[in-house]
XYZ file of N, CA and C in Angstrom:
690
model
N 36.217 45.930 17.826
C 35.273 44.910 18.301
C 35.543 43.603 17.546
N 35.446 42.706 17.754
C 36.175 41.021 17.660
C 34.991 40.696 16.959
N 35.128 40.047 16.063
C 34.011 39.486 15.020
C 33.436 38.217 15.845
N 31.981 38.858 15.541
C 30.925 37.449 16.340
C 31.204 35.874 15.335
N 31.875 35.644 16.396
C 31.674 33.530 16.100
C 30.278 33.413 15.405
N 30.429 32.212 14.898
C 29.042 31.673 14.501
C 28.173 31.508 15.100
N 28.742 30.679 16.459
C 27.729 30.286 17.451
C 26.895 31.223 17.936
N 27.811 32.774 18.000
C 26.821 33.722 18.636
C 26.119 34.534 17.710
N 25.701 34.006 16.528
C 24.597 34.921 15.843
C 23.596 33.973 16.019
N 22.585 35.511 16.026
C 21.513 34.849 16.380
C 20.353 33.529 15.568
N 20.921 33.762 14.300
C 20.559 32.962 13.480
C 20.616 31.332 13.588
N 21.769 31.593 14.327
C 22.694 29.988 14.188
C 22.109 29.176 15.568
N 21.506 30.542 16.627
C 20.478 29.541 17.656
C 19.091 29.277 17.401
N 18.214 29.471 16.232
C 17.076 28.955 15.716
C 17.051 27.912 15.647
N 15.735 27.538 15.746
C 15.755 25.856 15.604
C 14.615 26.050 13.991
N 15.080 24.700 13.151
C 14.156 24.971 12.172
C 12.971 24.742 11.810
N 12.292 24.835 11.469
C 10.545 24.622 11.716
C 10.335 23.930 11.751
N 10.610 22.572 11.062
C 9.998 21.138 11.798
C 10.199 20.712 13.195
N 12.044 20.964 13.035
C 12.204 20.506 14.532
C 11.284 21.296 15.635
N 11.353 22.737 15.781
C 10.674 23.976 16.481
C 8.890 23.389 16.706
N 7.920 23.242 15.575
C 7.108 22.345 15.092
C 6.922 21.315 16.366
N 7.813 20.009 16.238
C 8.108 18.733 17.250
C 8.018 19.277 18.366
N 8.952 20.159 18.844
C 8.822 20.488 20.249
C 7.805 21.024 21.007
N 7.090 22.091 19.981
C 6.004 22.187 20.270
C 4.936 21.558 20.956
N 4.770 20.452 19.680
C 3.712 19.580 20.204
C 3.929 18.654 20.861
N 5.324 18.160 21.194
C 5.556 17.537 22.574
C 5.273 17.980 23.648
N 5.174 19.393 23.962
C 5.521 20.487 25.048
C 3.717 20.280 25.514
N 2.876 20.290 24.005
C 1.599 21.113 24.139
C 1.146 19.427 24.364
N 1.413 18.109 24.305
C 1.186 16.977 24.909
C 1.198 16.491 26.350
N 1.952 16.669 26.625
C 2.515 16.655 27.874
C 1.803 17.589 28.975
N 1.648 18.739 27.990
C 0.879 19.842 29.605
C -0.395 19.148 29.120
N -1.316 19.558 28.189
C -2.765 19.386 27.633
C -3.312 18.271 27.421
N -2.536 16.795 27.547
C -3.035 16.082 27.317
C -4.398 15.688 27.960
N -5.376 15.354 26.698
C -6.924 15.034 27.592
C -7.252 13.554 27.320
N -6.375 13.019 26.464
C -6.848 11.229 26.384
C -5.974 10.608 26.140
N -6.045 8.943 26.565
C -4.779 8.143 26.424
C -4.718 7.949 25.023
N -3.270 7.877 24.843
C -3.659 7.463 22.889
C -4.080 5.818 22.950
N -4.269 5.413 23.972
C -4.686 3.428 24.090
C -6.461 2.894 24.109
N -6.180 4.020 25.020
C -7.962 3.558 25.652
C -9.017 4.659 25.567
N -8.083 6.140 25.687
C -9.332 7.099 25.136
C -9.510 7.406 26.792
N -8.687 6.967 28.092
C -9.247 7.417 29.254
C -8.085 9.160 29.752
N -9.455 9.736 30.259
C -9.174 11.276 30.364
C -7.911 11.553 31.426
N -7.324 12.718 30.901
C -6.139 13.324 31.273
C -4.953 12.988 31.561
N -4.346 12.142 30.306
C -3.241 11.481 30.248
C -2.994 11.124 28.753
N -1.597 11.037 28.455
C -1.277 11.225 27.354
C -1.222 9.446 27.223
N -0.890 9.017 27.850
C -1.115 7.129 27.845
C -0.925 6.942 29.689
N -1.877 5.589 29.701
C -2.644 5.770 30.902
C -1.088 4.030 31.161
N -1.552 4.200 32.434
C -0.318 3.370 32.832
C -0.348 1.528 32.641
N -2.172 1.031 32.106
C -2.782 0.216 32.332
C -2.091 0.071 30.651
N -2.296 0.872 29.839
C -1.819 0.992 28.423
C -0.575 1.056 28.111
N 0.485 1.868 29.047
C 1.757 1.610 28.638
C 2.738 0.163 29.119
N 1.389 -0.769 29.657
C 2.348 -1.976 30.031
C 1.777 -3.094 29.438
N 0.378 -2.683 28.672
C 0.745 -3.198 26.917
C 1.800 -3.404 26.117
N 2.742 -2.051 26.080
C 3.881 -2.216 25.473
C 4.681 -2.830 25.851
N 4.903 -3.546 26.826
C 5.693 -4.913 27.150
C 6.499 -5.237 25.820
N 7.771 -5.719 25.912
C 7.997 -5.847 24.394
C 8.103 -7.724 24.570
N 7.299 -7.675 23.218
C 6.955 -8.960 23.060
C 7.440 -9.644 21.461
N 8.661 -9.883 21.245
C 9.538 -9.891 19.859
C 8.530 -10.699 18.646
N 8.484 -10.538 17.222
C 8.078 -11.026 16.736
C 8.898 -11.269 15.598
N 9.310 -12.771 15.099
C 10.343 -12.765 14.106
C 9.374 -13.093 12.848
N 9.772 -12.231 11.855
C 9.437 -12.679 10.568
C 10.327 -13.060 9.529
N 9.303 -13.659 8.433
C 9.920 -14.866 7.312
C 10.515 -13.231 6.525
N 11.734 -13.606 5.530
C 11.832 -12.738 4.361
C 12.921 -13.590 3.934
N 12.751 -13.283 2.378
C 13.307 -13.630 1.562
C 14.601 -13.297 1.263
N 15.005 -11.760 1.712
C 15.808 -10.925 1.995
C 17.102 -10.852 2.989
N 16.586 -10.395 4.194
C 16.694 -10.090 5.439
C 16.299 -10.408 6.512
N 16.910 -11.224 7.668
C 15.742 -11.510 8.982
C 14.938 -9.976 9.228
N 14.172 -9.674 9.679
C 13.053 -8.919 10.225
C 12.851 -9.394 11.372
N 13.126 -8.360 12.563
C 12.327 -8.321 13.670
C 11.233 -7.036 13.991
N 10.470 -7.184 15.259
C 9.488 -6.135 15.750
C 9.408 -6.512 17.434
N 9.266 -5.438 17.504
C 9.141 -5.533 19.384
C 7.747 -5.783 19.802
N 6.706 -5.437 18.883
C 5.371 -5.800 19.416
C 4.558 -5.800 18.048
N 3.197 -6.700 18.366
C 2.671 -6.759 16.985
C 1.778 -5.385 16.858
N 1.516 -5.322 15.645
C 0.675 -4.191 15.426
C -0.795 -4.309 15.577
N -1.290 -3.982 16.938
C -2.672 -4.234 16.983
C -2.531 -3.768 18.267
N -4.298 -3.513 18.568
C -3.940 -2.932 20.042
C -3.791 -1.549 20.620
N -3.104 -1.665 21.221
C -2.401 -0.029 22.001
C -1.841 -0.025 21.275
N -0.364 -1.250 20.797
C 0.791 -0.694 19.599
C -0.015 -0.036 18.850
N -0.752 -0.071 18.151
C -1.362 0.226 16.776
C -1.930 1.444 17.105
N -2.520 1.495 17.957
C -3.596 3.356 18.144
C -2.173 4.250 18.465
N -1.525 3.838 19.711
C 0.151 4.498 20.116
C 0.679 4.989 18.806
N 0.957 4.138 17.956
C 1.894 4.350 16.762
C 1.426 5.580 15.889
N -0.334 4.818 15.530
C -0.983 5.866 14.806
C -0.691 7.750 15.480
N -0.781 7.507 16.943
C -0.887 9.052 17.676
C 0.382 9.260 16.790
N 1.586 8.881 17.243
C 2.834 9.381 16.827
C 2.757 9.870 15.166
N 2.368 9.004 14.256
C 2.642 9.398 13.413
C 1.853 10.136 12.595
N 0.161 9.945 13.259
C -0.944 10.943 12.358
C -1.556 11.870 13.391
N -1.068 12.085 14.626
C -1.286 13.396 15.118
C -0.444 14.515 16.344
N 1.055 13.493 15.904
C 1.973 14.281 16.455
C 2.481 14.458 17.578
N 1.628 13.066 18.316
C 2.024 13.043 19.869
C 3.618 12.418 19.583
N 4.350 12.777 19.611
C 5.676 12.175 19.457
C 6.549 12.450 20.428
N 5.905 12.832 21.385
C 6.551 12.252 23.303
C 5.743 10.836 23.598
N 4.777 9.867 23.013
C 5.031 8.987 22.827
C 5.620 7.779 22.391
N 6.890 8.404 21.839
C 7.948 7.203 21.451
C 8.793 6.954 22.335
N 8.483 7.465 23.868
C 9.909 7.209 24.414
C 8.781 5.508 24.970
N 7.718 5.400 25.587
C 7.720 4.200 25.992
C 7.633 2.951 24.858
N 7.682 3.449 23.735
C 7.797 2.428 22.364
C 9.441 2.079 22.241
N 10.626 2.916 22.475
C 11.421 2.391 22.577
C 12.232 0.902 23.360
N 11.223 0.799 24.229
C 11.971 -0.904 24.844
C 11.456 -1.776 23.827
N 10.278 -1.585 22.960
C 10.086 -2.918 21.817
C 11.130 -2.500 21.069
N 11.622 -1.454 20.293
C 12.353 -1.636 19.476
C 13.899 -2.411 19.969
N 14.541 -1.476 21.189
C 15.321 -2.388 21.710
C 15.478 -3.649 21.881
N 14.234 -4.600 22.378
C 14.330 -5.710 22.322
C 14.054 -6.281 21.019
N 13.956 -5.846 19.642
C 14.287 -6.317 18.319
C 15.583 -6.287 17.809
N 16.136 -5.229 18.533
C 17.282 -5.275 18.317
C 18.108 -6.477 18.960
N 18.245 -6.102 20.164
C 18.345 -7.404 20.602
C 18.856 -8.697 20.263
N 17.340 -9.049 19.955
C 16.633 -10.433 19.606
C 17.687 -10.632 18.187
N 17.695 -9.769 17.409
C 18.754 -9.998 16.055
C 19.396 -10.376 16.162
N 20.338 -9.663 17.215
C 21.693 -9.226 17.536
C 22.247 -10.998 18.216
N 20.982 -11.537 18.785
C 20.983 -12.382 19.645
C 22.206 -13.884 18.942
N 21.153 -14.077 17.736
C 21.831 -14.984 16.325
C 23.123 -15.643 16.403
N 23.254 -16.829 16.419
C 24.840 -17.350 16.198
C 25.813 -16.593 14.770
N 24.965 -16.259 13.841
C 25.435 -15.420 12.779
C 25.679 -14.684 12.798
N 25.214 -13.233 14.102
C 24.792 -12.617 14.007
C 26.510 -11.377 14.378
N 26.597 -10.632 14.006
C 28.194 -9.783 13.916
C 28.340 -9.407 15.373
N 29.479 -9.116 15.731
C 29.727 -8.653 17.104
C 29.270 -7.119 17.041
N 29.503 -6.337 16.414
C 29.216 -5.178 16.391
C 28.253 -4.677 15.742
N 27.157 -3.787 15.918
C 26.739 -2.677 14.405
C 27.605 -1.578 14.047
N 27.718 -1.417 13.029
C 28.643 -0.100 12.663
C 28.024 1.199 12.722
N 26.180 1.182 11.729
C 25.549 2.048 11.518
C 24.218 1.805 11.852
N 23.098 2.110 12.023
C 21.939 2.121 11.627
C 21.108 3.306 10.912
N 20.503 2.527 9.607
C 19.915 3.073 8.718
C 18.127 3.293 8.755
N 17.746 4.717 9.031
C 16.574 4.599 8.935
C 15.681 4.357 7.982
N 14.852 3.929 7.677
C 13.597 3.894 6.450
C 13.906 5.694 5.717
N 13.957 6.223 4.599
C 13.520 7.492 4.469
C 11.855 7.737 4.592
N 11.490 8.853 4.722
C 10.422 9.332 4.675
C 10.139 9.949 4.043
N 9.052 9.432 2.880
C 8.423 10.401 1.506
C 8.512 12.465 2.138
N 9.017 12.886 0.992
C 8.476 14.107 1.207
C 7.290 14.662 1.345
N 6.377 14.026 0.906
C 4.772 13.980 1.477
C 4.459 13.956 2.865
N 5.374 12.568 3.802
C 4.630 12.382 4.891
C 5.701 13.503 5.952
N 6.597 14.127 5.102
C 7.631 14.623 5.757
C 7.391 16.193 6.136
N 6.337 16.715 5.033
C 5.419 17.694 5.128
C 4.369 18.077 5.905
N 3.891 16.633 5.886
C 2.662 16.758 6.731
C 3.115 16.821 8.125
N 4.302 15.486 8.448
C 4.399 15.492 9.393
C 5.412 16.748 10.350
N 6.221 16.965 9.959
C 7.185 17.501 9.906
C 8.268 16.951 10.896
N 8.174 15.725 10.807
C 9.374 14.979 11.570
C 9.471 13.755 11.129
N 10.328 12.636 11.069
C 10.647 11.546 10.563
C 10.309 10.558 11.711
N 9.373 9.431 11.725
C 9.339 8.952 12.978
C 10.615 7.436 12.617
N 10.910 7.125 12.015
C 12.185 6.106 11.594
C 13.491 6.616 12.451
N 13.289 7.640 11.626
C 15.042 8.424 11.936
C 14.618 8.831 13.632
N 13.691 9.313 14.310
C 13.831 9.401 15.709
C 14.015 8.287 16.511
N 13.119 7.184 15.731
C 13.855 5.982 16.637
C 14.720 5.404 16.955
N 15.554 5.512 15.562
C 16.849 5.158 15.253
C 18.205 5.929 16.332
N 17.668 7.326 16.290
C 18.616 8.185 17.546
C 18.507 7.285 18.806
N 17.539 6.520 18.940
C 17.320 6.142 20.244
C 17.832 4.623 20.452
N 18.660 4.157 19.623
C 19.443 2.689 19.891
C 20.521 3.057 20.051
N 21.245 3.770 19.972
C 22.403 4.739 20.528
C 23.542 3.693 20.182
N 23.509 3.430 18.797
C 24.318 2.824 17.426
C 24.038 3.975 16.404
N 25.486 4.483 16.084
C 25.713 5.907 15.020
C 24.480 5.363 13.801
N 24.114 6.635 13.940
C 22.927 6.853 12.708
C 23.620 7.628 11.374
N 23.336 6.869 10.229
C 23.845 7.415 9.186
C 22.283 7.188 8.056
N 22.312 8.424 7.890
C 21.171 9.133 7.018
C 21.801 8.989 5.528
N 21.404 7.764 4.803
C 21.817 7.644 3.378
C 21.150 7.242 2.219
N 20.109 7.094 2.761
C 19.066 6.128 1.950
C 17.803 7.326 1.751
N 17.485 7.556 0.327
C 16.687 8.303 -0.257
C 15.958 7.744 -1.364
N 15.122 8.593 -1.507
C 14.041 8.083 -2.855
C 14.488 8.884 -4.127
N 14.822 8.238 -4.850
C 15.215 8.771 -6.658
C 13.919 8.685 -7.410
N 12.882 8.823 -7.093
C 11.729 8.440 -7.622
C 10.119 8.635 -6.539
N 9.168 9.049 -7.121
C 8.299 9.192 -6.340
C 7.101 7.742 -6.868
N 6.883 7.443 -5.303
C 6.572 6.129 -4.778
C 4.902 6.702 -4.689
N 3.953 5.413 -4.721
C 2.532 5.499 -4.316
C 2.496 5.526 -2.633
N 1.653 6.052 -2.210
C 1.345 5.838 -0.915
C 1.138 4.095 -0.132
N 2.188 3.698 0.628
C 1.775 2.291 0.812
C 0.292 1.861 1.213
N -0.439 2.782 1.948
C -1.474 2.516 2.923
C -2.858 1.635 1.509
N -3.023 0.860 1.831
C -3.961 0.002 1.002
C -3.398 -0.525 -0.353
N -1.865 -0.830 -0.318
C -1.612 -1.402 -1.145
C -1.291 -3.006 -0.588
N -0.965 -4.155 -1.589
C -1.383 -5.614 -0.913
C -0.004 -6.000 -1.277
N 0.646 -6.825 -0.950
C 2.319 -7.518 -0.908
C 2.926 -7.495 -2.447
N 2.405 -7.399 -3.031
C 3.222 -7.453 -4.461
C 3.038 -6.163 -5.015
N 1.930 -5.850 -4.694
C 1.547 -4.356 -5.362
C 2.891 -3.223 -4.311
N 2.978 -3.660 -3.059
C 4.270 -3.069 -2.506
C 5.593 -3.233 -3.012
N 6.008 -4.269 -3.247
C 6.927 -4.443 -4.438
C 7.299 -3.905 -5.556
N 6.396 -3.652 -6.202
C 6.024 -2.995 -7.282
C 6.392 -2.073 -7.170
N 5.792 -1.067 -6.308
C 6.127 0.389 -6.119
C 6.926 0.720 -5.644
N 7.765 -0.261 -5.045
C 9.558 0.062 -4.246
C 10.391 -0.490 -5.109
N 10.570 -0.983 -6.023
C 11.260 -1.508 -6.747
C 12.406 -0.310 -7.422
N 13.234 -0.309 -7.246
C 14.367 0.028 -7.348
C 14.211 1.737 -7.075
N 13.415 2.239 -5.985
C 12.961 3.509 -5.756
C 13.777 3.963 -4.215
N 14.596 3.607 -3.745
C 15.717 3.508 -3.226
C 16.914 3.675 -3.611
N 17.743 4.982 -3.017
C 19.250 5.185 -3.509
C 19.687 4.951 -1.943
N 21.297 4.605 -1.658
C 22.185 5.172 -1.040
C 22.948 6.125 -1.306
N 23.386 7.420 -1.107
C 24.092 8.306 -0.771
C 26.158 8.236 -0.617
N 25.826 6.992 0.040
C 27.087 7.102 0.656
C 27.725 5.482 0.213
N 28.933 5.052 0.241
C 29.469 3.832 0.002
C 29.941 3.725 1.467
N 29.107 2.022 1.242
C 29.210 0.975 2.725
C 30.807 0.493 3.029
N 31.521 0.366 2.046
C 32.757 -0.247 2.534
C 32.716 -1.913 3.405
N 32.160 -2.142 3.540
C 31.529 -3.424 4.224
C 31.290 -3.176 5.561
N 30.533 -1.818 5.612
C 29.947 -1.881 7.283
C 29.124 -2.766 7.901
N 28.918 -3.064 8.870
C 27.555 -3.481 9.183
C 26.606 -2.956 9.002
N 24.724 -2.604 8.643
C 24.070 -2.022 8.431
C 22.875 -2.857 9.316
N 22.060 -1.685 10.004
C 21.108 -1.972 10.482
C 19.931 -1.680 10.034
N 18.691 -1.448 9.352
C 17.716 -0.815 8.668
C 16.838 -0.707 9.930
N 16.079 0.631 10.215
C 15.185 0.598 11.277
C 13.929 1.407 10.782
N 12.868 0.725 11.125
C 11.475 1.652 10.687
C 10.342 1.296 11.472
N 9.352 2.213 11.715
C 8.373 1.952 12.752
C 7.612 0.791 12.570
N 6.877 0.417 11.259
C 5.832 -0.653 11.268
C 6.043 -1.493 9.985
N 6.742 -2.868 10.267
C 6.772 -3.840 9.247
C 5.307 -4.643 8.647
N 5.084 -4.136 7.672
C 3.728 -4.806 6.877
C 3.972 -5.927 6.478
N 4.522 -5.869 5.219
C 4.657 -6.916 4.163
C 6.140 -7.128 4.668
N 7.345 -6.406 4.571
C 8.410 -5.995 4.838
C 9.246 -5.633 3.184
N 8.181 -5.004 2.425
C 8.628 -4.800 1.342
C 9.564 -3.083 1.411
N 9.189 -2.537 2.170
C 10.025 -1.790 2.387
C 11.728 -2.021 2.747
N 11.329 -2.588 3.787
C 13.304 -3.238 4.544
C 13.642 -3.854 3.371
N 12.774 -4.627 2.506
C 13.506 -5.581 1.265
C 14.369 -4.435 0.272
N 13.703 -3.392 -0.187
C 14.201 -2.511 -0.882
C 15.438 -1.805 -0.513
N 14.877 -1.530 1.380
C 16.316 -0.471 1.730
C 17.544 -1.495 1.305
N 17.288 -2.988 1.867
C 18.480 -3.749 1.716
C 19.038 -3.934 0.370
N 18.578 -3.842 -0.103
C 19.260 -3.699 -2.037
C 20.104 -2.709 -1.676
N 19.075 -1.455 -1.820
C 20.187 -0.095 -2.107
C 21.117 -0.322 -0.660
N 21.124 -0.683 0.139
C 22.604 -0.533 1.008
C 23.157 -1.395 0.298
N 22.604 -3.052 0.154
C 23.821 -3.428 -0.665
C 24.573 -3.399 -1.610
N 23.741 -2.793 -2.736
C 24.166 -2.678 -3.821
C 25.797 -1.221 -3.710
N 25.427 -0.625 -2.540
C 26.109 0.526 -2.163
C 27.863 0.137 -1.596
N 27.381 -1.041 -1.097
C 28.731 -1.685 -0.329
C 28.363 -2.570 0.961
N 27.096 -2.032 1.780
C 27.108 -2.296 3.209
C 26.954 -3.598 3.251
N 27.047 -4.600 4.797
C 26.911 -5.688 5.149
C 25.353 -5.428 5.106
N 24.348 -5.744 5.407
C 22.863 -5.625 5.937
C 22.623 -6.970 6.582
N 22.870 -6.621 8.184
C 22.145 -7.457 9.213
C 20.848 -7.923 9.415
N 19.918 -6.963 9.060
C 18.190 -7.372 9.192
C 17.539 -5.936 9.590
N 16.520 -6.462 9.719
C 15.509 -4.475 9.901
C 14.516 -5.153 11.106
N 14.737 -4.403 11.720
C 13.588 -3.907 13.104
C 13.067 -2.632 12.733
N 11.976 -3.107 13.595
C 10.676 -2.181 13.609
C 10.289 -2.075 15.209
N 9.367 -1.147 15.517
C 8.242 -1.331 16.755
C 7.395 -2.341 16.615
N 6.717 -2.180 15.750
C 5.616 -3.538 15.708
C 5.279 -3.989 13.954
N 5.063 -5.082 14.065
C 5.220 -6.320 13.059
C 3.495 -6.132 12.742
N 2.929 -6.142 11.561
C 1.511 -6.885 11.279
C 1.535 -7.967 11.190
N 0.533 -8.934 11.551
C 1.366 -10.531 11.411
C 0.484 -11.053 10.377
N 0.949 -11.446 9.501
C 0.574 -11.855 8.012
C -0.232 -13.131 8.279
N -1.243 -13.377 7.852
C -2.384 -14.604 7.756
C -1.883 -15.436 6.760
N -1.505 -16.576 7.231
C -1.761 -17.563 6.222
C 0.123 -17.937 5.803
């Protein structure tokens, strides 16, 4: 008898619990859904009046760093949408969030400066905390979805405070050199991608550690931008 390939043990067709996890609750969205994640109206996972909210509507921000774009601001449907995805797992709602990110991309890409090509795009990492809870990365799924090679290199050497109620410097603070790359850039192009630009003290950080690594760093898109007062 001929020794079983890899492919055909049964082991090697499991999926692993987060991913297994995701599908799940995509599966159990999609049939069960009882409210829009926009408006709260019954038996729909987003109602059609709400998904053309998501219109993508670019928003460029200032940095010191890196240009920053976002496909829509954070408020709104963006903002309840986003929240579903990332604090209760509806994450068959990212496919109609993908045309804002696209059109940030875009909009970058658009630039007289701006490179003919991307080489890579780099997602935000995701604390092992929210990676637990959540059990999926919502950065790195978006990132699959600009269909520019994704390279997973950027990690935390250090455990970070939770951003949520921290204020622009106090974000700083706590990202400050709490970012590794993995891998040497060689002078790629680099794209940084993550769901929701605050302060943009995050993209400021990834862009160190890619550069400091080797990479070019083009700018960071997001889905939606908070738009800073003042």
């Amino acid at each position: 008898m001929p020794p079983k390939t890899p492919s055909s043990s049964p082991g090697a067709r499991l999926l692993s619990w987060p991913t297994a996890r995701r599908l799940v609750r995509e599966i159990a969205d999609l049939a069960f859904a009882s409210a829009c994640a926009g408006c709260g109206a019954a038996g729909t996972a987003l109602c059609t009046s709400c998904e053309a909210e998501l219109e993508p509507r670019v928003v460029r921000l200032r940095s010191g760093v890196v240009p920053l774009r976002a496909g829509l601001v954070f408020d709104g449907v963006a903002a309840s949408v986003l929240r579903a995805v990332k604090e209760d797992g509806q994450t068959s709602l990212i496919r109609p969030l993908r045309p804002a990110l696209a059109a940030a991309v875009d909009d970058l890409c658009a630039g007289a400066t701006a490179p003919r090509r991307l080489d890579v795009v780099v997602p935000v990492p995701t604390t092992r905390a929210a990676f637990r809870r959540r059990g999926y990365r919502v950065p790195e799924i978006l990132a699959r979805g600009t269909g520019i090679p994704l390279l997973r290199t950027l990690s935390y050497v250090r455990r970070v405070r939770d951003q949520r109620g921290l204020g622009a410097q106090e974000r700083r603070t706590n990202l400050a050199g709490g970012l590794l790359s993995s891998r040497a850039g060689d002078g790629a192009s680099a794209l940084i991608v993550d769901d929701v630009i605050t302060t943009g003290a995050t993209c400021a950080e990834a862009a160190r550690a890619l550069g400091a690594a080797g990479f070019t760093v083009v700018g960071a898109v997001a889905v939606a931008a908070t738009l800073r007062r003042g």
